[in-house]
PDB file of C-alpha atoms and ligand atoms in Angstrom:
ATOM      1  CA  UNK A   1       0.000   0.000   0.000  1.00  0.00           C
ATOM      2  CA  UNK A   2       2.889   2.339   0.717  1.00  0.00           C
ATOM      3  CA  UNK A   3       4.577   1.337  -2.530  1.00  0.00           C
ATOM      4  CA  UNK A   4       1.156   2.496  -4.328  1.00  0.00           C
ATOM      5  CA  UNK A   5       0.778   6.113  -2.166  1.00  0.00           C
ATOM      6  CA  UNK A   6       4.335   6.625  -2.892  1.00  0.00           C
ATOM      7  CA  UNK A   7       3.736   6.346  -6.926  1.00  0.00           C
ATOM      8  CA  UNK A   8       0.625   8.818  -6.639  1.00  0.00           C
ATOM      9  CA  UNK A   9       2.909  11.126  -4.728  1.00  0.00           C
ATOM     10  CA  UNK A  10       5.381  10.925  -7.620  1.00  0.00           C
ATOM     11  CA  UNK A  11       2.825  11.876 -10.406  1.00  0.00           C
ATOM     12  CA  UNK A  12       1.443  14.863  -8.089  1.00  0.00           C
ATOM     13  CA  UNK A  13       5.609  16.418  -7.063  1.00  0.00           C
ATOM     14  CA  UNK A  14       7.187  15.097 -10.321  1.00  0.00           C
ATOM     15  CA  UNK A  15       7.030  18.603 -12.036  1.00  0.00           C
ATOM     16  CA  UNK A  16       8.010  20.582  -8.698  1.00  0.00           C
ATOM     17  CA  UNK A  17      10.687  22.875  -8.970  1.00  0.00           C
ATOM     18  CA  UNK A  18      10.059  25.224  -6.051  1.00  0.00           C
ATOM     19  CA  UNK A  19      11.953  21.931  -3.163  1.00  0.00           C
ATOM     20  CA  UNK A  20       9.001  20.085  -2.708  1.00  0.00           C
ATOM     21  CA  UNK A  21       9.701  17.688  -5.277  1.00  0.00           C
ATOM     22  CA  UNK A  22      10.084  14.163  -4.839  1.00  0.00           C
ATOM     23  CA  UNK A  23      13.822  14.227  -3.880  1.00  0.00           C
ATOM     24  CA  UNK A  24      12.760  16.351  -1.059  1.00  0.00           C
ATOM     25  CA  UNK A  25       9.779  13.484   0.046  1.00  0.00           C
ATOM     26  CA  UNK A  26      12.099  10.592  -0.205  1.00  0.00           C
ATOM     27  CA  UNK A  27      14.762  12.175   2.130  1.00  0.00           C
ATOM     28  CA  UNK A  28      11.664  13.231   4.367  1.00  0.00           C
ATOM     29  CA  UNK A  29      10.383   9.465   4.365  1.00  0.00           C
ATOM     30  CA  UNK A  30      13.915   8.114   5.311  1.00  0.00           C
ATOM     31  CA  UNK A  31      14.531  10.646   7.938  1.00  0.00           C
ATOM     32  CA  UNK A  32      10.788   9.740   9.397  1.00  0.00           C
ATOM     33  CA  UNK A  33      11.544   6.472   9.403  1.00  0.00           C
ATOM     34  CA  UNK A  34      14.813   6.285  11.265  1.00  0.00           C
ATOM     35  CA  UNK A  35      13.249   8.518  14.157  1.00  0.00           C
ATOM     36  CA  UNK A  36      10.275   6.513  14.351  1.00  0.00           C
ATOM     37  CA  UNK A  37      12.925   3.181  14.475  1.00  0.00           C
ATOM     38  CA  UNK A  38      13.998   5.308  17.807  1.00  0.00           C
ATOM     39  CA  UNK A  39      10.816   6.494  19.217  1.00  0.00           C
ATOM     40  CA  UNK A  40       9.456   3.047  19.142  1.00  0.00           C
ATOM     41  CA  UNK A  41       6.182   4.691  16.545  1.00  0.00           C
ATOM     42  CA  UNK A  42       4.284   3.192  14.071  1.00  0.00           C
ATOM     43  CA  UNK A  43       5.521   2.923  10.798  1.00  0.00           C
ATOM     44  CA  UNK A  44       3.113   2.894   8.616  1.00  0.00           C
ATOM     45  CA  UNK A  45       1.688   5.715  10.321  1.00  0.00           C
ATOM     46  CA  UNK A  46       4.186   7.714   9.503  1.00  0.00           C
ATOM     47  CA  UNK A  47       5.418   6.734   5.990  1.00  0.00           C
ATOM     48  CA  UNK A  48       1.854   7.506   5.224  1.00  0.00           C
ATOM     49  CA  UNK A  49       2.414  11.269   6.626  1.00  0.00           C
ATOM     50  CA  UNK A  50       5.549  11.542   5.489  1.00  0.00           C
ATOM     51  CA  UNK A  51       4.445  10.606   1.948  1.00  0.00           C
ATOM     52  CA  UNK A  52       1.700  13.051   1.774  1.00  0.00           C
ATOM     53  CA  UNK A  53       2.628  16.131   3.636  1.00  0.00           C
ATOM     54  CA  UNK A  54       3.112  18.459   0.700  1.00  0.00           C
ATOM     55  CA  UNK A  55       0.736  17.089  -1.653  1.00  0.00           C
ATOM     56  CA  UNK A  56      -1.964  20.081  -0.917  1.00  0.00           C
ATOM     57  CA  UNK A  57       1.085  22.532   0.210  1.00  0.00           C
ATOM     58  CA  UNK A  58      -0.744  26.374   0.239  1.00  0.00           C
ATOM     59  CA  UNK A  59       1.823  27.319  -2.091  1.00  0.00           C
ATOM     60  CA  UNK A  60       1.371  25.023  -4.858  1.00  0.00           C
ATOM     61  CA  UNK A  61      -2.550  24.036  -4.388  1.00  0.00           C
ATOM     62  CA  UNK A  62      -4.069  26.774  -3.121  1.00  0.00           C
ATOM     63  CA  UNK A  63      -5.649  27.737   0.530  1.00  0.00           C
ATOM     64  CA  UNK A  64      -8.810  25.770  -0.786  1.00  0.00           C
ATOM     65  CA  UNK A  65      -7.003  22.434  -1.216  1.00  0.00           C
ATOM     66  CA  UNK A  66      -4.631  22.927   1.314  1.00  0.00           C
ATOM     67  CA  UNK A  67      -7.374  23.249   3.840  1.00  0.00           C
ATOM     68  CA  UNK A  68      -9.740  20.329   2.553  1.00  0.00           C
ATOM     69  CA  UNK A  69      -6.701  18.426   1.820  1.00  0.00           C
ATOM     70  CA  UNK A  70      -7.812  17.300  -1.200  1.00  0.00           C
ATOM     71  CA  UNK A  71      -4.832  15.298  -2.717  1.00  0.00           C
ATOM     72  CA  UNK A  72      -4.177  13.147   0.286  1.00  0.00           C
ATOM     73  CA  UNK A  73      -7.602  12.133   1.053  1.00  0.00           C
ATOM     74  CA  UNK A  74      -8.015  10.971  -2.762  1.00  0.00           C
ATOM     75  CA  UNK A  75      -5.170   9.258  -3.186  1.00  0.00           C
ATOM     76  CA  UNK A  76      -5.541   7.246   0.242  1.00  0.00           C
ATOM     77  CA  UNK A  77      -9.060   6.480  -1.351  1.00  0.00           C
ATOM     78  CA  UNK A  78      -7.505   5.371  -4.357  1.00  0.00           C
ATOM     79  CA  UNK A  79      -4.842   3.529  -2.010  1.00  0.00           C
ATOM     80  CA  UNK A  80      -7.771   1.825   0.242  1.00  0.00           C
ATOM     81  CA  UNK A  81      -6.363   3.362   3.359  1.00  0.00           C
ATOM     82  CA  UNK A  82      -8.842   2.438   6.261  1.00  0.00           C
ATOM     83  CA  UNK A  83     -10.996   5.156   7.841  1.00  0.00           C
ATOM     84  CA  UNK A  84      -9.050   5.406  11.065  1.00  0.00           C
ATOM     85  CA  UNK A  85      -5.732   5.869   9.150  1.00  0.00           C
ATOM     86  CA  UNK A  86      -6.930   8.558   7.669  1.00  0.00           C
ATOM     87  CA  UNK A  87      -8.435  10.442  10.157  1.00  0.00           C
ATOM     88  CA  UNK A  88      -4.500   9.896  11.929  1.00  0.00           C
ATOM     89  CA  UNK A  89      -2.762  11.071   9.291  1.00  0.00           C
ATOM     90  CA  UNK A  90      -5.370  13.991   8.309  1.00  0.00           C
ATOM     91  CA  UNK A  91      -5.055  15.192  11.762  1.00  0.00           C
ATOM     92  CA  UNK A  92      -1.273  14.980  11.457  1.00  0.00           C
ATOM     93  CA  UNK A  93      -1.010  16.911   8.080  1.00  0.00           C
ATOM     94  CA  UNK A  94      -3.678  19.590   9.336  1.00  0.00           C
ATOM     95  CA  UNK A  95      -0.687  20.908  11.827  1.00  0.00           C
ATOM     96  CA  UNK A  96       2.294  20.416   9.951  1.00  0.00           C
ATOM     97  CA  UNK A  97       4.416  23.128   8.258  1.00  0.00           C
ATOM     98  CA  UNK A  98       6.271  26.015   9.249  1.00  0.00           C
ATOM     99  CA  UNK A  99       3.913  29.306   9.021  1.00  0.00           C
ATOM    100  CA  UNK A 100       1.351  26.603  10.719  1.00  0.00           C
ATOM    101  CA  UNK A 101       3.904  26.575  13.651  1.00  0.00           C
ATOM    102  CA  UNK A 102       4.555  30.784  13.986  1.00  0.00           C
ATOM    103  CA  UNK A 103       0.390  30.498  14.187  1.00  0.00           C
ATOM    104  CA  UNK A 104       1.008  28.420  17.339  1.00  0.00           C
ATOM    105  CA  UNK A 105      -0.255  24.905  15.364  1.00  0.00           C
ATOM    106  CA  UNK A 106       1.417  21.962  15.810  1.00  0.00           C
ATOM    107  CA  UNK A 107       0.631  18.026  15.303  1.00  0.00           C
ATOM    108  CA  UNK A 108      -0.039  16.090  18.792  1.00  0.00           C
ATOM    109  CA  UNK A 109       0.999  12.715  17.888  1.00  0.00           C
ATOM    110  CA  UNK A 110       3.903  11.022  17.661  1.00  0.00           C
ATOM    111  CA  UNK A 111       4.014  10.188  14.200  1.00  0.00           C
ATOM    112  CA  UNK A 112       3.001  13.767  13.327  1.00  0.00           C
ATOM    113  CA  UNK A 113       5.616  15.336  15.410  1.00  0.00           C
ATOM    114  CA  UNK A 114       8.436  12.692  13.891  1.00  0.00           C
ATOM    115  CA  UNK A 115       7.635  14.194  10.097  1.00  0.00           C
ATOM    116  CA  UNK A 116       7.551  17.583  11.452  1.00  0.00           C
ATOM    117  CA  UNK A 117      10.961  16.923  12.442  1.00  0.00           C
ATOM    118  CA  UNK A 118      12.384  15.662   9.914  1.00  0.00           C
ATOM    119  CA  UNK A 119      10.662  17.884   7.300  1.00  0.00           C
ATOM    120  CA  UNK A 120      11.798  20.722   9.159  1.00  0.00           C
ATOM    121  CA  UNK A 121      15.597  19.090   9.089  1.00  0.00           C
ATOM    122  CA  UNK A 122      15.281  18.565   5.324  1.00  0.00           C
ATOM    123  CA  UNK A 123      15.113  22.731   5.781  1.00  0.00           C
ATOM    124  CA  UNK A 124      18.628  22.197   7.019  1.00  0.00           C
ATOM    125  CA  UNK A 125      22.324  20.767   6.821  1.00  0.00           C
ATOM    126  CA  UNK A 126      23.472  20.037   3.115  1.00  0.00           C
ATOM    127  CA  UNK A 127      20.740  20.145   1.586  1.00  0.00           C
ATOM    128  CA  UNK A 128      18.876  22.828   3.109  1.00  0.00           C
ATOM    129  CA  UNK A 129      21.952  25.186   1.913  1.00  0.00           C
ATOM    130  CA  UNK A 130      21.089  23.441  -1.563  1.00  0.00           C
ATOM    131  CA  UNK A 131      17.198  23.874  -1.832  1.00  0.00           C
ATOM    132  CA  UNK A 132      17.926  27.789  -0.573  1.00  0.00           C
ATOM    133  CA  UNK A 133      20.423  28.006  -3.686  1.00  0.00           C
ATOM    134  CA  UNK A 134      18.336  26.607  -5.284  1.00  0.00           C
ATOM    135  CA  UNK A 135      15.178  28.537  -4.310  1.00  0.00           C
ATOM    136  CA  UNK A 136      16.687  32.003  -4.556  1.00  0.00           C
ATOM    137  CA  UNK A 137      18.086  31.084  -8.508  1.00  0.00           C
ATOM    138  CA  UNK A 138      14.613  30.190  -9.073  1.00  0.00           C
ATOM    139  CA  UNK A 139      12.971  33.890  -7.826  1.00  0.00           C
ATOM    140  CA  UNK A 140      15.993  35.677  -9.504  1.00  0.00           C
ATOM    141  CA  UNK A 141      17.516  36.998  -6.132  1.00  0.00           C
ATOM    142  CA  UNK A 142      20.647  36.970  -4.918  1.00  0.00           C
ATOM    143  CA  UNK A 143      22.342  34.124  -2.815  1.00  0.00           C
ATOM    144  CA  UNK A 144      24.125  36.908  -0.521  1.00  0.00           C
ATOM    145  CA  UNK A 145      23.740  40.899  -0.767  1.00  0.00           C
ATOM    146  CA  UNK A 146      25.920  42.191   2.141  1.00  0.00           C
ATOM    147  CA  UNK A 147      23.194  45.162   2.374  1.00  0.00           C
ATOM    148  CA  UNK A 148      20.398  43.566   3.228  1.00  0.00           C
ATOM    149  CA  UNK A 149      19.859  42.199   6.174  1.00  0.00           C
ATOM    150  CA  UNK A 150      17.270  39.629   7.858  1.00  0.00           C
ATOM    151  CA  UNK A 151      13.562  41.081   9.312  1.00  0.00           C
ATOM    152  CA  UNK A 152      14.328  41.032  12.928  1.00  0.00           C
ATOM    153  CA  UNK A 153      11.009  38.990  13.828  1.00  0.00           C
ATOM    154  CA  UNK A 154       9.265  37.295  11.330  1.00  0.00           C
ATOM    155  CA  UNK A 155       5.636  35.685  11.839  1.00  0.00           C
ATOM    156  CA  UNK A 156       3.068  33.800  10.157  1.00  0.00           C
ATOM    157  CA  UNK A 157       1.602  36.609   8.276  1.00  0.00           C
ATOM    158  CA  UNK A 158       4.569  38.333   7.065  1.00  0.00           C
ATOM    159  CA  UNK A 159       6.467  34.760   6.424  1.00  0.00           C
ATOM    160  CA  UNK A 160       3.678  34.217   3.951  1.00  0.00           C
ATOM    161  CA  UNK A 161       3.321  37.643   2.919  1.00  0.00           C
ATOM    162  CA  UNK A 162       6.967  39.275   2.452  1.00  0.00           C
ATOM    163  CA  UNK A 163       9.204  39.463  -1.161  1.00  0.00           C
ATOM    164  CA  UNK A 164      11.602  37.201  -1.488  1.00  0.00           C
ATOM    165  CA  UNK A 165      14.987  38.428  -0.580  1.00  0.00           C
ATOM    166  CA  UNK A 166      18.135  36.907  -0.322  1.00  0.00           C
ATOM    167  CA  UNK A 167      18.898  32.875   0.710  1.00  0.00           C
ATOM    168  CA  UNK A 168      21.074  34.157   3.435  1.00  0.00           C
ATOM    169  CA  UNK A 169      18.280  36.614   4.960  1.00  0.00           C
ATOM    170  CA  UNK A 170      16.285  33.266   4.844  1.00  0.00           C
ATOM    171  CA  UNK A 171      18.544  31.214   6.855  1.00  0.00           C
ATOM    172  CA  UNK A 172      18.452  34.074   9.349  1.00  0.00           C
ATOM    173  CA  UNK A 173      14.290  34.471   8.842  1.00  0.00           C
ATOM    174  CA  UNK A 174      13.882  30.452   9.202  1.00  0.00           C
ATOM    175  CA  UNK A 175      16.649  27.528   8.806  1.00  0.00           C
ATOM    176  CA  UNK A 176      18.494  29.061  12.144  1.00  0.00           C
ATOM    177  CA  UNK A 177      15.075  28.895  14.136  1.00  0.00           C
ATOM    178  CA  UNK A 178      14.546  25.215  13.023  1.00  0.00           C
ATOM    179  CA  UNK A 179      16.229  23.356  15.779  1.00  0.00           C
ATOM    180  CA  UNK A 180      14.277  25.052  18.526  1.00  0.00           C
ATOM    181  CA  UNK A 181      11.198  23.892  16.469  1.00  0.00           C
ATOM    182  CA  UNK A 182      12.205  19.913  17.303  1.00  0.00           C
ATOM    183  CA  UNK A 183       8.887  18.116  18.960  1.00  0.00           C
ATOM    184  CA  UNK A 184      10.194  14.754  19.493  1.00  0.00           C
ATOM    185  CA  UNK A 185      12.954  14.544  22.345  1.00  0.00           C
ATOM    186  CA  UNK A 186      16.184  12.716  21.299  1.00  0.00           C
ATOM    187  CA  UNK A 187      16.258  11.712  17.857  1.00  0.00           C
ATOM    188  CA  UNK A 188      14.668  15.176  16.024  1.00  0.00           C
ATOM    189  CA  UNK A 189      16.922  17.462  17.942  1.00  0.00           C
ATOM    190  CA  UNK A 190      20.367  15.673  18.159  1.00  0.00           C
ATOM    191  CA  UNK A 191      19.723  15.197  14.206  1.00  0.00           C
ATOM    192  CA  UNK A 192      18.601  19.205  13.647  1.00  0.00           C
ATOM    193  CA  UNK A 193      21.978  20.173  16.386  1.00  0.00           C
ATOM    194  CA  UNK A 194      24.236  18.757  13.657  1.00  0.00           C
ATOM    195  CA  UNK A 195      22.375  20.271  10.873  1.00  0.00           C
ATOM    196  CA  UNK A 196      22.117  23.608  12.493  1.00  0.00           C
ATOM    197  CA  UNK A 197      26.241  23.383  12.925  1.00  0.00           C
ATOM    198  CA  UNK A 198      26.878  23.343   9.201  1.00  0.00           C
ATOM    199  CA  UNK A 199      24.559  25.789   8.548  1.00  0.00           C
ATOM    200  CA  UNK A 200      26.171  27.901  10.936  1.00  0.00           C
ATOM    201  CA  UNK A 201      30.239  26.678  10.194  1.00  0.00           C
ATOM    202  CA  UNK A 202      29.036  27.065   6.194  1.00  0.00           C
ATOM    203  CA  UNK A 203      28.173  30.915   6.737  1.00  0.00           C
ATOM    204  CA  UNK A 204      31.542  31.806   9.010  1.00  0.00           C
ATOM    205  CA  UNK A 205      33.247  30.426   5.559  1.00  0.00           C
ATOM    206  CA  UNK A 206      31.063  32.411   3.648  1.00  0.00           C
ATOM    207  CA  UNK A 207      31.288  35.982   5.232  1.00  0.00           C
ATOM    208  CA  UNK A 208      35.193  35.695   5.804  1.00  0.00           C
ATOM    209  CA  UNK A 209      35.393  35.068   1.699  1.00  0.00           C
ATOM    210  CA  UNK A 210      32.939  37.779   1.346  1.00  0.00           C
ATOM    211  CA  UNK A 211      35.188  39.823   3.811  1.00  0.00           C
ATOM    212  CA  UNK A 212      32.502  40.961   5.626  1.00  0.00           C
ATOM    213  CA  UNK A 213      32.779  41.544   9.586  1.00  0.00           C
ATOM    214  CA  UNK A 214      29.710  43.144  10.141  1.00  0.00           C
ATOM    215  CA  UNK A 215      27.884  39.879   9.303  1.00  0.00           C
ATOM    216  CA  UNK A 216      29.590  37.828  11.329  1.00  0.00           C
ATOM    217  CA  UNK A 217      28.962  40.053  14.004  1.00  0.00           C
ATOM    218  CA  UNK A 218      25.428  40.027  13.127  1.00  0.00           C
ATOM    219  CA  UNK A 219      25.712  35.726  13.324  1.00  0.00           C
ATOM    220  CA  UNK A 220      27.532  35.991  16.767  1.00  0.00           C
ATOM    221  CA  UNK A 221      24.700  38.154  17.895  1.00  0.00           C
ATOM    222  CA  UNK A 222      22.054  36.210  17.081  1.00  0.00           C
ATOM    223  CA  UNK A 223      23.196  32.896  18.017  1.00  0.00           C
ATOM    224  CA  UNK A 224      23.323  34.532  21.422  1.00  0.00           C
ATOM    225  CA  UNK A 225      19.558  35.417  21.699  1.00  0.00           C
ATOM    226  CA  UNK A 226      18.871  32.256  19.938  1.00  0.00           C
TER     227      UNK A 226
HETATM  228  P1  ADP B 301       8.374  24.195   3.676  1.00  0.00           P
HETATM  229  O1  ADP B 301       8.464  22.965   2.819  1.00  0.00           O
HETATM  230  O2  ADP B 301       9.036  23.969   5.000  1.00  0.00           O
HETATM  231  O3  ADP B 301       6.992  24.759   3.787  1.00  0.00           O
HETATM  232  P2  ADP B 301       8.987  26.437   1.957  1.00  0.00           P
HETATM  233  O4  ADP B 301       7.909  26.087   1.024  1.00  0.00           O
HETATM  234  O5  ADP B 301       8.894  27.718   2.695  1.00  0.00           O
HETATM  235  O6  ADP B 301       9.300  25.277   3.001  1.00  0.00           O
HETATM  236  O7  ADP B 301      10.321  26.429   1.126  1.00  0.00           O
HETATM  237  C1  ADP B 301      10.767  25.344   0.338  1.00  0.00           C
HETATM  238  C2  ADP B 301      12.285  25.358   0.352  1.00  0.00           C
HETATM  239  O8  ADP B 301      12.754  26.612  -0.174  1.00  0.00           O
HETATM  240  C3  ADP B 301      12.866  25.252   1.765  1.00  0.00           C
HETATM  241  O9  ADP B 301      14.040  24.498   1.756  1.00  0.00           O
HETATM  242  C4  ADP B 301      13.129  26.690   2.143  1.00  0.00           C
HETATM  243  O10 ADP B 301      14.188  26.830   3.064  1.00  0.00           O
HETATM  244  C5  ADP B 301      13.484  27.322   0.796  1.00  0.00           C
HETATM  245  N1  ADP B 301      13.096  28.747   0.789  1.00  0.00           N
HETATM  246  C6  ADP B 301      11.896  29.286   1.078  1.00  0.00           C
HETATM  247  N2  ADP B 301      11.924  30.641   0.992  1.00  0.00           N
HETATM  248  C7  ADP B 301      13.199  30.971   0.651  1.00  0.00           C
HETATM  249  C8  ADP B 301      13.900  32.203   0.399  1.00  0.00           C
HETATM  250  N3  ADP B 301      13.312  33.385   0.508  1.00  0.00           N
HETATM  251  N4  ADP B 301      15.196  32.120   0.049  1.00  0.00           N
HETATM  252  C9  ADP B 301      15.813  30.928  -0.061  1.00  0.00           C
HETATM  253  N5  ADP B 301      15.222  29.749   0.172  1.00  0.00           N
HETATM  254  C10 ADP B 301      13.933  29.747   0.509  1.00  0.00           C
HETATM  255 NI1   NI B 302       8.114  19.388   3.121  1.00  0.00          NI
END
């Protein structure tokens, strides 16, 4: 059954360029799967969430579907997932996502806080750094501008709201904030610590090529009120 979600997933996230594509699911699923290994949860459970937590994303399918969640319930239909499943996972993918979580929303069980973890890690290490290249290339802005820097506090509405500026200002805006964001107790946060680190060790590299002391002040400072 997980075999067939996973091939509905693919036709949905094949075309996505914007980093919820399927590389991004697969790495989600594995992640998911090695916490839930460790927190002893079930596995189905949450392969099942993991698998179709950005098929009605806001961003690609519109507030309408993304509140209905019209993708997931059809293709667990089409996938004969039993009632109760999907009433688990529903609740689980009502309360997942990051603007969900400046509202104050987050998923209550286990499963639902294990891919909100490792979703939210996916936002971070190596390939976080990548899918920010990757994102700001795709809106035409800049990497790094040493002129503008990060919105001081960011929230749901002007998270959803503001231009895009540059991948760095993100990592300040977001990716930095991630590890405090960790719901389940061991496995979530010693994984986001590590990913946080080369975030953090990547950027010292970056603003000593870029000869720029004022932004590693700026890093320094913030990692202090972190
Ligand atoms: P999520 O899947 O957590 O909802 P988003 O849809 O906000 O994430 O973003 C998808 C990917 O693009 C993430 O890896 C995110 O860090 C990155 N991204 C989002 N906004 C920006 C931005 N302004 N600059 C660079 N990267 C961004
Ligand atoms: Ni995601």
């Amino acid at each position: 059954m997980i075999e067939k979600v996973r091939e509905k997933v693919k036709e949905i996230l094949e075309k996505d360029n914007s980093g919820h594509g399927m590389d991004h699911i697969e790495r989600v699923l594995h992640l998911s799967l090695r916490f839930a290994e460790k927190e002893n949860a079930d596995k189905n459970l949450t392969a099942l969430i993991a698998l179709l937590h950005d098929v009605d994303d806001y961003k690609l399918f519109g507030k309408e579907n993304a509140a209905n969640l019209t993708n997931a319930k059809k293709i667990m239909n089409e996938c004969n997932v039993d009632e109760n499943t999907q009433k688990s996972v529903c609740a689980a993918l009502h309360k997942i996502g990051f603007s969900k979580r400046l509202g104050g929303d987050k998923p209550e069980s286990l499963e639902g806080k294990i891919v909100s973890d490792a979703d939210m890690c996916d936002a971070i290490g190596a390939n976080g750094l990548l899918r920010a290249h990757k994102y700001s290339t795709k809106h035409g802005a800049k990497f790094f501008d040493k002129n503008i820097f990060p919105i001081e506090s960011v929230n749901a509405k002007s998270y959803t709201t503001q231009p895009t500026s540059t991948s760095v200002c993100h990592v300040f805006e977001k990716l930095l904030k991630l590890k405090n964001l960790m719901l389940t107790t061991e496995s979530g946060k010693n994984e986001a610590e590590s990913r946080h680190n080369i975030i953090v060790e990547f950027l010292r590299h970056l603003f000593d090529e870029e000869n720029a002391p004022e932004w590693q002040n700026y890093l320094d400072n913030y990692l202090k009120n972190l």
